[in-house]
Tab-separated table of N, CA and C in Angstrom:
chain	number	residue	atom	x	y	z
P	1	MET	N	10.052	3.561	-23.455
P	1	MET	CA	10.818	3.204	-22.508
P	1	MET	C	9.621	2.525	-21.602
P	2	ASN	N	8.604	2.958	-21.170
P	2	ASN	CA	7.411	2.545	-20.450
P	2	ASN	C	6.957	1.219	-20.621
P	3	ASP	N	7.193	0.738	-22.000
P	3	ASP	CA	7.362	-1.004	-22.049
P	3	ASP	C	7.817	-1.705	-22.115
P	4	GLN	N	8.871	-1.374	-20.862
P	4	GLN	CA	10.680	-2.385	-21.060
P	4	GLN	C	9.611	-2.836	-19.476
P	5	LYS	N	8.993	-1.079	-18.728
P	5	LYS	CA	9.378	-0.921	-17.004
P	5	LYS	C	8.128	-2.536	-17.097
P	6	GLN	N	7.032	-2.381	-17.630
P	6	GLN	CA	6.001	-2.843	-17.867
P	6	GLN	C	6.079	-4.261	-18.177
P	7	GLU	N	6.854	-4.722	-18.802
P	7	GLU	CA	7.188	-6.469	-19.122
P	7	GLU	C	8.043	-7.018	-18.002
P	8	LYS	N	8.140	-6.052	-17.165
P	8	LYS	CA	9.240	-6.411	-16.188
P	8	LYS	C	8.483	-6.126	-14.386
P	9	PRO	N	7.746	-7.542	-14.656
P	9	PRO	CA	6.752	-7.613	-13.628
P	9	PRO	C	7.285	-7.558	-12.426
P	10	TYR	N	6.230	-6.994	-11.215
P	10	TYR	CA	7.573	-7.413	-9.760
P	10	TYR	C	7.198	-8.710	-9.439
P	11	ARG	N	8.779	-8.846	-8.728
P	11	ARG	CA	8.845	-10.335	-8.206
P	11	ARG	C	7.870	-10.623	-6.977
P	12	ILE	N	8.247	-9.079	-5.871
P	12	ILE	CA	7.417	-9.369	-4.900
P	12	ILE	C	6.251	-8.141	-5.199
P	13	TYR	N	4.843	-8.808	-4.358
P	13	TYR	CA	3.972	-6.992	-4.582
P	13	TYR	C	4.008	-6.884	-2.933
P	14	PRO	N	3.023	-5.865	-3.164
P	14	PRO	CA	2.571	-5.309	-1.500
P	14	PRO	C	2.169	-5.797	-0.793
P	15	PRO	N	1.309	-6.881	-1.075
P	15	PRO	CA	0.736	-7.617	-0.168
P	15	PRO	C	1.897	-8.742	0.851
P	16	HIS	N	3.080	-9.393	0.137
P	16	HIS	CA	4.534	-10.263	-0.024
P	16	HIS	C	5.403	-9.511	0.875
P	17	LEU	N	5.287	-7.676	0.971
P	17	LEU	CA	5.768	-6.873	1.891
P	17	LEU	C	5.492	-7.216	3.461
P	18	PHE	N	4.321	-6.445	2.992
P	18	PHE	CA	3.185	-6.597	3.578
P	18	PHE	C	3.844	-7.525	5.018
P	19	LEU	N	2.977	-8.609	4.502
P	19	LEU	CA	2.996	-9.865	5.291
P	19	LEU	C	5.175	-10.421	5.731
P	20	LEU	N	5.735	-9.862	5.151
P	20	LEU	CA	7.193	-10.057	5.882
P	20	LEU	C	7.547	-9.080	6.875
P	21	THR	N	6.669	-7.472	6.795
P	21	THR	CA	6.645	-6.376	7.387
P	21	THR	C	5.717	-6.961	8.577
P	22	LEU	N	5.036	-7.392	9.071
P	22	LEU	CA	4.391	-7.746	9.902
P	22	LEU	C	5.424	-9.045	10.758
P	23	VAL	N	5.777	-10.046	10.471
P	23	VAL	CA	6.101	-11.366	10.227
P	23	VAL	C	7.775	-10.391	11.835
P	24	THR	N	8.385	-9.382	10.905
P	24	THR	CA	9.636	-8.852	10.848
P	24	THR	C	9.131	-7.909	12.376
P	25	MET	N	8.094	-7.485	12.356
P	25	MET	CA	7.102	-6.125	13.273
P	25	MET	C	7.188	-7.606	14.398
P	26	HIS	N	6.269	-8.264	14.374
P	26	HIS	CA	6.403	-10.212	15.473
P	26	HIS	C	7.630	-10.452	16.150
P	27	LEU	N	8.376	-10.364	15.315
P	27	LEU	CA	9.557	-11.002	15.599
P	27	LEU	C	10.279	-10.096	16.599
P	28	LEU	N	10.526	-8.685	16.195
P	28	LEU	CA	11.268	-7.647	17.184
P	28	LEU	C	10.687	-7.375	18.690
P	29	GLY	N	9.358	-7.351	18.703
P	29	GLY	CA	8.503	-7.144	19.526
P	29	GLY	C	8.660	-7.847	20.473
P	30	TRP	N	8.219	-9.169	20.270
P	30	TRP	CA	8.972	-10.738	20.648
P	30	TRP	C	10.484	-10.653	21.616
P	31	LEU	N	11.105	-10.114	20.995
P	31	LEU	CA	12.971	-10.378	21.225
P	31	LEU	C	12.657	-9.068	22.392
P	32	GLU	N	12.225	-7.691	21.974
P	32	GLU	CA	12.279	-7.043	23.329
P	32	GLU	C	11.198	-7.109	24.269
P	33	THR	N	10.109	-7.084	23.980
P	33	THR	CA	8.856	-7.711	25.237
P	33	THR	C	9.246	-9.203	26.030
P	34	GLY	N	9.411	-10.383	25.140
P	34	GLY	CA	8.710	-11.525	25.739
P	34	GLY	C	7.749	-11.424	25.615
P	35	GLN	N	6.730	-11.230	24.516
P	35	GLN	CA	5.520	-11.129	24.399
P	35	GLN	C	4.743	-11.030	23.148
P	36	HIS	N	3.407	-12.254	22.907
P	36	HIS	CA	3.539	-12.043	21.913
P	36	HIS	C	1.889	-11.598	21.241
P	37	PHE	N	1.153	-11.267	22.169
P	37	PHE	CA	0.346	-9.977	21.909
P	37	PHE	C	-0.426	-9.628	23.558
P	38	ALA	N	0.638	-8.383	23.181
P	38	ALA	CA	0.096	-7.579	24.367
P	38	ALA	C	-1.230	-7.062	24.283
P	39	HIS	N	-1.697	-6.011	23.676
P	39	HIS	CA	-2.271	-5.386	23.847
P	39	HIS	C	-3.108	-5.286	22.486
P	40	THR	N	-4.412	-5.623	22.353
P	40	THR	CA	-5.150	-6.015	21.667
P	40	THR	C	-6.185	-4.531	21.076
P	41	TYR	N	-5.459	-3.172	21.696
P	41	TYR	CA	-6.799	-2.122	21.766
P	41	TYR	C	-6.068	-1.585	19.989
P	42	GLY	N	-5.468	-1.807	19.245
P	42	GLY	CA	-5.061	-1.552	17.464
P	42	GLY	C	-6.091	-2.509	16.792
P	43	LEU	N	-6.855	-3.700	17.114
P	43	LEU	CA	-7.215	-4.847	16.406
P	43	LEU	C	-8.403	-3.719	15.779
P	44	PRO	N	-9.783	-3.047	16.333
P	44	PRO	CA	-9.923	-2.256	14.867
P	44	PRO	C	-9.737	-1.204	13.897
P	45	LEU	N	-8.396	-0.245	14.297
P	45	LEU	CA	-7.347	-0.175	12.732
P	45	LEU	C	-6.954	-0.901	12.549
P	46	THR	N	-6.136	-2.305	12.687
P	46	THR	CA	-6.110	-3.346	11.667
P	46	THR	C	-7.679	-3.657	10.841
P	47	VAL	N	-8.816	-3.899	11.292
P	47	VAL	CA	-10.197	-4.795	10.686
P	47	VAL	C	-10.422	-3.673	9.674
P	48	LEU	N	-10.207	-2.240	9.996
P	48	LEU	CA	-10.405	-0.713	9.242
P	48	LEU	C	-9.419	-1.095	7.679
P	49	GLY	N	-7.860	-0.945	8.321
P	49	GLY	CA	-7.821	-1.469	7.183
P	49	GLY	C	-7.703	-2.603	6.236
P	50	VAL	N	-8.025	-3.485	6.897
P	50	VAL	CA	-8.628	-4.294	5.861
P	50	VAL	C	-9.373	-4.252	5.355
P	51	TRP	N	-10.812	-3.450	5.791
P	51	TRP	CA	-12.117	-3.559	5.148
P	51	TRP	C	-11.663	-2.679	3.758
P	52	LEU	N	-10.702	-1.395	4.271
P	52	LEU	CA	-10.714	-0.350	3.123
P	52	LEU	C	-9.802	-0.678	1.735
P	53	ALA	N	-8.927	-2.094	2.275
P	53	ALA	CA	-8.242	-2.788	0.995
P	53	ALA	C	-8.481	-3.283	0.114
P	54	VAL	N	-9.816	-4.152	0.647
P	54	VAL	CA	-10.338	-5.384	0.025
P	54	VAL	C	-11.755	-4.196	-0.557
P	55	ARG	N	-11.981	-3.827	-0.158
P	55	ARG	CA	-13.236	-2.371	-0.907
P	55	ARG	C	-12.317	-1.508	-2.278
P	56	GLU	N	-11.189	-1.461	-2.041
P	56	GLU	CA	-11.109	-0.795	-2.865
P	56	GLU	C	-10.195	-1.327	-3.678
P	57	LYS	N	-10.109	-2.331	-3.584
P	57	LYS	CA	-9.138	-3.710	-4.687
P	57	LYS	C	-10.568	-3.863	-5.293
P	58	ASN	N	-11.773	-4.156	-5.052
P	58	ASN	CA	-13.094	-4.345	-5.493
P	58	ASN	C	-13.564	-3.888	-6.756
P	59	ARG	N	-12.878	-2.239	-5.593
P	59	ARG	CA	-13.441	-0.842	-6.652
P	59	ARG	C	-12.985	-1.235	-8.058
P	60	PHE	N	-12.056	-1.327	-8.660
P	60	PHE	CA	-11.082	-2.146	-9.295
P	60	PHE	C	-11.058	-3.207	-10.655
P	61	VAL	N	-11.603	-3.840	-9.474
P	61	VAL	CA	-12.344	-4.706	-10.148
P	61	VAL	C	-13.954	-4.540	-10.894
P	62	ARG	N	-14.393	-4.400	-10.448
P	62	ARG	CA	-15.466	-3.581	-10.344
P	62	ARG	C	-15.459	-2.762	-12.106
P	63	ALA	N	-14.219	-2.138	-11.873
P	63	ALA	CA	-14.427	-0.921	-12.752
P	63	ALA	C	-13.169	-1.426	-14.086
P	64	GLY	N	-13.278	-2.881	-13.821
P	64	GLY	CA	-12.418	-3.341	-15.173
P	64	GLY	C	-11.165	-4.284	-15.689
P	65	THR	N	-10.043	-2.778	-13.706
P	65	THR	CA	-8.599	-2.560	-14.259
P	65	THR	C	-7.925	-3.200	-13.652
P	66	THR	N	-6.679	-3.620	-14.316
P	66	THR	CA	-6.630	-4.488	-13.034
P	66	THR	C	-5.851	-3.713	-11.672
P	67	PHE	N	-5.966	-3.996	-10.293
P	67	PHE	CA	-5.097	-3.471	-8.892
P	67	PHE	C	-3.746	-4.081	-8.086
P	68	LEU	N	-3.445	-4.918	-9.761
P	68	LEU	CA	-1.022	-5.606	-9.640
P	68	LEU	C	-0.601	-4.079	-10.050
P	69	PRO	N	0.393	-3.956	-8.880
P	69	PRO	CA	1.652	-3.244	-9.395
P	69	PRO	C	1.995	-3.475	-10.698
P	70	GLY	N	2.215	-2.529	-11.475
P	70	GLY	CA	3.351	-2.102	-12.065
P	70	GLY	C	2.594	-2.991	-13.540
P	71	ARG	N	1.387	-3.630	-13.778
P	71	ARG	CA	0.649	-3.508	-14.666
P	71	ARG	C	0.166	-2.246	-15.674
P	72	GLU	N	-0.502	-2.118	-16.853
P	72	GLU	CA	-1.252	-1.511	-16.469
P	72	GLU	C	-2.604	-1.030	-16.636
P	73	SER	N	-2.581	0.203	-16.783
P	73	SER	CA	-4.646	0.115	-16.411
P	73	SER	C	-5.451	0.943	-16.911
P	74	GLU	N	-6.643	-0.130	-17.750
P	74	GLU	CA	-7.059	0.092	-18.595
P	74	GLU	C	-7.836	1.610	-18.777
P	75	LYS	N	-8.342	1.894	-16.532
P	75	LYS	CA	-9.208	2.925	-16.395
P	75	LYS	C	-8.538	3.656	-15.276
P	76	LEU	N	-8.747	5.040	-15.264
P	76	LEU	CA	-8.285	6.395	-13.450
P	76	LEU	C	-9.178	5.626	-12.757
P	77	VAL	N	-9.254	5.688	-11.761
P	77	VAL	CA	-9.942	5.466	-10.988
P	77	VAL	C	-9.965	6.190	-10.415
P	78	THR	N	-10.869	7.260	-9.975
P	78	THR	CA	-11.329	8.550	-8.937
P	78	THR	C	-12.139	8.074	-8.180
P	79	ASP	N	-13.345	7.243	-7.437
P	79	ASP	CA	-13.661	7.591	-6.868
P	79	ASP	C	-13.651	6.831	-5.319
P	80	GLY	N	-14.904	7.254	-4.925
P	80	GLY	CA	-14.344	6.363	-3.392
P	80	GLY	C	-13.421	6.593	-2.612
P	81	ALA	N	-13.127	6.217	-1.961
P	81	ALA	CA	-12.023	6.233	-1.311
P	81	ALA	C	-10.437	7.836	-2.180
P	82	TYR	N	-10.378	7.128	-3.377
P	82	TYR	CA	-9.612	7.347	-3.654
P	82	TYR	C	-9.816	9.512	-4.738
P	83	LYS	N	-11.043	9.999	-3.590
P	83	LYS	CA	-11.456	11.309	-3.785
P	83	LYS	C	-10.618	12.254	-2.395
P	84	PHE	N	-10.007	10.942	-1.959
P	84	PHE	CA	-9.114	11.625	-0.522
P	84	PHE	C	-7.419	11.627	-0.952
P	85	THR	N	-7.225	10.515	-1.307
P	85	THR	CA	-6.398	9.487	-1.050
P	85	THR	C	-6.030	8.513	-3.129
P	86	ARG	N	-4.248	8.806	-3.596
P	86	ARG	CA	-3.981	8.788	-4.692
P	86	ARG	C	-3.801	7.111	-4.322
P	87	ASN	N	-3.669	7.316	-3.393
P	87	ASN	CA	-3.131	5.192	-2.526
P	87	ASN	C	-4.343	5.128	-1.154
P	88	PRO	N	-5.384	4.690	-1.635
P	88	PRO	CA	-5.701	3.993	-0.092
P	88	PRO	C	-5.553	2.447	-0.067
P	89	MET	N	-5.065	1.991	-1.048
P	89	MET	CA	-4.835	-0.036	-0.657
P	89	MET	C	-3.534	-0.320	0.148
P	90	TYR	N	-2.715	1.281	-0.015
P	90	TYR	CA	-1.096	0.817	0.647
P	90	TYR	C	-1.667	1.560	2.043
P	91	VAL	N	-2.427	3.080	2.291
P	91	VAL	CA	-2.977	3.624	3.313
P	91	VAL	C	-3.168	2.516	3.746
P	92	ALA	N	-3.864	1.759	3.965
P	92	ALA	CA	-5.155	0.535	4.221
P	92	ALA	C	-3.869	-0.203	4.912
P	93	MET	N	-2.996	-0.728	4.158
P	93	MET	CA	-1.675	-1.888	4.635
P	93	MET	C	-1.834	-1.469	6.477
P	94	VAL	N	-0.822	0.624	5.707
P	94	VAL	CA	-0.210	1.086	6.550
P	94	VAL	C	-1.761	0.800	8.699
P	95	LEU	N	-2.106	0.962	8.046
P	95	LEU	CA	-3.560	1.410	8.762
P	95	LEU	C	-3.128	-0.496	9.742
P	96	ALA	N	-3.410	-1.088	9.339
P	96	ALA	CA	-3.507	-2.337	9.246
P	96	ALA	C	-2.517	-2.752	9.962
P	97	LEU	N	-1.429	-2.233	10.103
P	97	LEU	CA	0.646	-2.076	10.162
P	97	LEU	C	0.224	-1.754	11.537
P	98	LEU	N	-0.501	-0.309	11.182
P	98	LEU	CA	-0.314	-0.026	13.229
P	98	LEU	C	-1.244	-0.456	13.829
P	99	GLY	N	-2.580	-1.251	13.133
P	99	GLY	CA	-3.828	-1.755	14.026
P	99	GLY	C	-2.999	-2.723	14.685
P	100	LEU	N	-1.984	-3.306	14.540
P	100	LEU	CA	-0.960	-5.145	15.211
P	100	LEU	C	0.360	-3.954	15.774
P	101	TRP	N	0.095	-3.464	15.355
P	101	TRP	CA	1.569	-2.269	16.114
P	101	TRP	C	1.489	-2.917	17.839
P	102	PRO	N	0.470	-2.753	17.936
P	102	PRO	CA	0.730	-2.919	20.174
P	102	PRO	C	0.613	-4.590	20.825
P	103	LEU	N	0.045	-5.007	19.342
P	103	LEU	CA	0.105	-5.947	20.147
P	103	LEU	C	1.746	-6.723	20.423
P	104	THR	N	2.209	-6.398	19.063
P	104	THR	CA	3.613	-6.623	20.109
P	104	THR	C	4.385	-5.625	21.333
P	105	GLY	N	3.839	-5.141	21.556
P	105	GLY	CA	3.778	-4.271	23.282
P	105	GLY	C	5.178	-3.811	23.216
P	106	GLY	N	6.111	-3.666	22.101
P	106	GLY	CA	7.276	-2.326	22.014
P	106	GLY	C	7.866	-1.448	21.447
P	107	TRP	N	8.089	-1.233	20.679
P	107	TRP	CA	8.766	0.303	20.408
P	107	TRP	C	9.583	0.388	18.948
P	108	SER	N	10.408	-0.750	19.075
P	108	SER	CA	10.872	-1.755	17.945
P	108	SER	C	10.673	-1.564	16.626
P	109	PRO	N	9.326	-2.556	16.880
P	109	PRO	CA	8.684	-3.068	15.038
P	109	PRO	C	8.308	-2.172	14.851
P	110	LEU	N	8.432	-0.718	15.431
P	110	LEU	CA	7.997	0.498	14.028
P	110	LEU	C	8.986	0.575	13.072
P	111	ALA	N	9.946	0.664	13.581
P	111	ALA	CA	11.415	0.563	12.575
P	111	ALA	C	10.756	-0.334	11.446
P	112	PRO	N	10.216	-1.373	10.947
P	112	PRO	CA	10.359	-1.951	9.587
P	112	PRO	C	8.413	-1.598	8.800
P	113	LEU	N	7.771	-1.136	10.221
P	113	LEU	CA	6.447	-0.126	9.635
P	113	LEU	C	7.040	0.861	8.827
P	114	ILE	N	8.175	1.442	9.209
P	114	ILE	CA	8.784	2.543	8.518
P	114	ILE	C	9.700	2.266	7.512
P	115	VAL	N	10.464	1.018	7.351
P	115	VAL	CA	11.187	0.391	6.478
P	115	VAL	C	9.754	0.417	4.556
P	116	PHE	N	8.646	-0.015	5.530
P	116	PHE	CA	7.489	-0.770	4.809
P	116	PHE	C	7.517	0.824	3.892
P	117	ILE	N	7.125	2.258	4.219
P	117	ILE	CA	6.206	2.941	4.172
P	117	ILE	C	7.553	3.741	2.606
P	118	ALA	N	8.308	3.114	3.489
P	118	ALA	CA	9.191	3.810	2.068
P	118	ALA	C	9.818	2.665	1.419
P	119	LEU	N	9.990	1.411	0.806
P	119	LEU	CA	9.594	0.834	0.201
P	119	LEU	C	7.839	1.216	-0.601
P	120	ILE	N	7.437	1.014	-0.142
P	120	ILE	CA	5.995	0.912	-1.173
P	120	ILE	C	6.209	2.264	-1.704
P	121	GLN	N	7.283	3.730	-1.440
P	121	GLN	CA	7.165	5.141	-1.080
P	121	GLN	C	7.927	4.692	-2.608
P	122	HIS	N	8.897	4.117	-2.560
P	122	HIS	CA	10.142	4.512	-3.290
P	122	HIS	C	10.038	3.647	-5.049
P	123	PHE	N	9.015	2.406	-4.663
P	123	PHE	CA	9.355	0.965	-5.599
P	123	PHE	C	7.923	0.300	-5.717
P	124	TYR	N	7.179	1.416	-5.225
P	124	TYR	CA	6.515	1.350	-6.052
P	124	TYR	C	5.478	2.625	-6.539
P	125	ILE	N	4.973	2.897	-5.653
P	125	ILE	CA	3.580	4.670	-6.233
P	125	ILE	C	4.900	5.258	-6.894
P	126	ARG	N	6.111	5.584	-7.066
P	126	ARG	CA	6.534	6.146	-7.617
P	126	ARG	C	6.369	6.213	-9.631
P	127	ARG	N	6.253	4.204	-8.536
P	127	ARG	CA	6.466	4.004	-10.907
P	127	ARG	C	5.325	4.389	-11.791
P	128	GLU	N	3.951	3.688	-10.495
P	128	GLU	CA	2.666	3.844	-10.974
P	128	GLU	C	2.427	5.120	-11.505
P	129	GLU	N	3.455	6.121	-11.305
P	129	GLU	CA	2.840	6.971	-10.519
P	129	GLU	C	3.367	7.789	-12.618
P	130	ARG	N	4.617	7.216	-12.239
P	130	ARG	CA	5.038	7.326	-13.961
P	130	ARG	C	3.920	6.593	-14.846
P	131	MET	N	3.513	5.662	-14.976
P	131	MET	CA	3.145	4.679	-15.563
P	131	MET	C	1.517	5.263	-15.379
P	132	LEU	N	1.122	5.842	-14.941
P	132	LEU	CA	-0.743	6.776	-15.055
P	132	LEU	C	-0.607	7.470	-16.068
P	133	THR	N	0.832	8.464	-15.581
P	133	THR	CA	1.082	9.593	-16.177
P	133	THR	C	0.899	9.047	-18.022
P	134	ALA	N	2.034	8.148	-17.925
P	134	ALA	CA	1.846	7.824	-19.814
P	134	ALA	C	0.867	7.495	-19.931
P	135	ARG	N	0.093	6.890	-19.790
P	135	ARG	CA	-1.003	6.141	-20.346
P	135	ARG	C	-1.800	7.590	-19.799
P	136	PHE	N	-1.933	8.559	-18.954
P	136	PHE	CA	-3.323	8.907	-18.871
P	136	PHE	C	-3.407	10.600	-19.465
P	137	GLY	N	-1.942	10.666	-18.672
P	137	GLY	CA	-1.317	12.217	-19.090
P	137	GLY	C	-1.838	13.300	-18.495
P	138	GLU	N	-2.813	14.506	-18.835
P	138	GLU	CA	-3.104	15.644	-18.095
P	138	GLU	C	-4.499	15.339	-17.024
P	139	GLU	N	-5.234	13.771	-17.609
P	139	GLU	CA	-6.502	13.883	-16.900
P	139	GLU	C	-5.176	13.282	-15.415
P	140	TYR	N	-4.669	12.379	-15.544
P	140	TYR	CA	-4.031	12.435	-14.158
P	140	TYR	C	-3.510	13.298	-13.619
P	141	LEU	N	-2.493	14.311	-14.328
P	141	LEU	CA	-2.103	15.601	-13.740
P	141	LEU	C	-2.095	15.978	-13.076
P	142	ALA	N	-3.754	16.093	-13.660
P	142	ALA	CA	-4.943	16.819	-12.871
P	142	ALA	C	-6.063	16.463	-11.201
P	143	TYR	N	-5.487	14.930	-11.205
P	143	TYR	CA	-6.346	14.520	-10.839
P	143	TYR	C	-5.260	14.182	-9.477
P	144	LYS	N	-3.767	14.236	-10.100
P	144	LYS	CA	-2.679	14.019	-8.498
P	144	LYS	C	-3.007	15.106	-8.126
P	145	ALA	N	-3.179	16.273	-9.031
P	145	ALA	CA	-3.029	17.782	-8.339
P	145	ALA	C	-3.634	17.844	-7.699
P	146	SER	N	-5.014	16.978	-7.986
P	146	SER	CA	-5.809	17.055	-6.371
P	146	SER	C	-6.339	16.725	-5.270
P	147	VAL	N	-5.124	15.966	-5.057
P	147	VAL	CA	-5.652	15.005	-4.754
P	147	VAL	C	-3.950	13.958	-4.504
P	148	ARG	N	-4.216	14.484	-2.429
P	148	ARG	CA	-2.584	13.991	-1.773
P	148	ARG	C	-2.626	12.205	-2.551
P	149	ARG	N	-1.532	11.576	-2.140
P	149	ARG	CA	-1.008	10.791	-2.524
P	149	ARG	C	-0.542	10.313	-1.326
P	150	TRP	N	-0.943	10.725	0.319
P	150	TRP	CA	-1.171	9.347	0.836
P	150	TRP	C	-2.676	9.547	2.278
P	151	ILE	N	-1.872	11.067	3.237
P	151	ILE	CA	-3.881	11.043	3.417
P	151	ILE	C	-3.317	12.315	3.163
């Protein structure tokens, strides 16, 4: 049954969803405030998020396993940021979006961010956890029990 799910790759990957969320946040902020770049104090958080996402993607590459959601992993990666969160790349995307939010100057752009988190949780993380449990069994369940999903 898991093989069937693995044969159906995602049509929309998290970075695509990230960009869609970013554009939606910008448009909602502009509609609410009429501003394009209201406040820049969140940009260091965005830089941190991008750095973390790239760093942890490269960790998968060095380990010789895929970083693409929906593809079967060859190795369970538990070092680096994976010691603190099971999903550092998703956490990184949320950090980047949170850092970009002040640019909008409004409150309405938080809605797409919340939707982004819900979609990632429902469509990506849960599926990945099922696949990792099927692939690595007790090793993944022990890791899952000792490290939080988000932060």
